[in-house]
């Protein structure tokens, strides 16, 4: 699995790698926002 990913990563051009990293970063940000949106109300109630 990891070896396959490394091989496919090495075959990518620089532009493809940049695009892949940007997609990963954006999806991580979206997931983080969702987690915060779900978790924040509970923390606010706990603090108050």
mmCIF file of C-alpha atoms in Angstrom, residues 15-39:
data_model
loop_
_atom_site.group_PDB
_atom_site.id
_atom_site.type_symbol
_atom_site.label_atom_id
_atom_site.label_comp_id
_atom_site.label_asym_id
_atom_site.label_seq_id
_atom_site.Cartn_x
_atom_site.Cartn_y
_atom_site.Cartn_z
ATOM 1 C CA UNK A 15 2.222 20.481 -10.812
ATOM 2 C CA UNK A 16 0.261 17.307 -10.024
ATOM 3 C CA UNK A 17 2.006 17.018 -6.649
ATOM 4 C CA UNK A 18 1.192 20.644 -5.834
ATOM 5 C CA UNK A 19 -2.452 20.101 -6.784
ATOM 6 C CA UNK A 20 -2.635 16.907 -4.696
ATOM 7 C CA UNK A 21 -1.114 18.626 -1.664
ATOM 8 C CA UNK A 22 -3.508 21.567 -2.041
ATOM 9 C CA UNK A 23 -6.498 19.211 -2.194
ATOM 10 C CA UNK A 24 -5.253 17.364 0.916
ATOM 11 C CA UNK A 25 -4.707 20.639 2.781
ATOM 12 C CA UNK A 26 -8.134 21.997 1.830
ATOM 13 C CA UNK A 27 -9.896 18.799 2.854
ATOM 14 C CA UNK A 28 -8.010 18.822 6.175
ATOM 15 C CA UNK A 29 -9.172 22.410 6.770
ATOM 16 C CA UNK A 30 -12.790 21.482 5.957
ATOM 17 C CA UNK A 31 -12.636 18.479 8.302
ATOM 18 C CA UNK A 32 -11.144 20.679 11.030
ATOM 19 C CA UNK A 33 -13.939 23.219 10.610
ATOM 20 C CA UNK A 34 -16.551 20.464 10.869
ATOM 21 C CA UNK A 35 -14.948 19.069 14.024
ATOM 22 C CA UNK A 36 -14.807 22.547 15.584
ATOM 23 C CA UNK A 37 -18.421 23.278 14.597
ATOM 24 C CA UNK A 38 -19.563 20.028 16.218
ATOM 25 C CA UNK A 39 -17.361 20.281 19.307
#
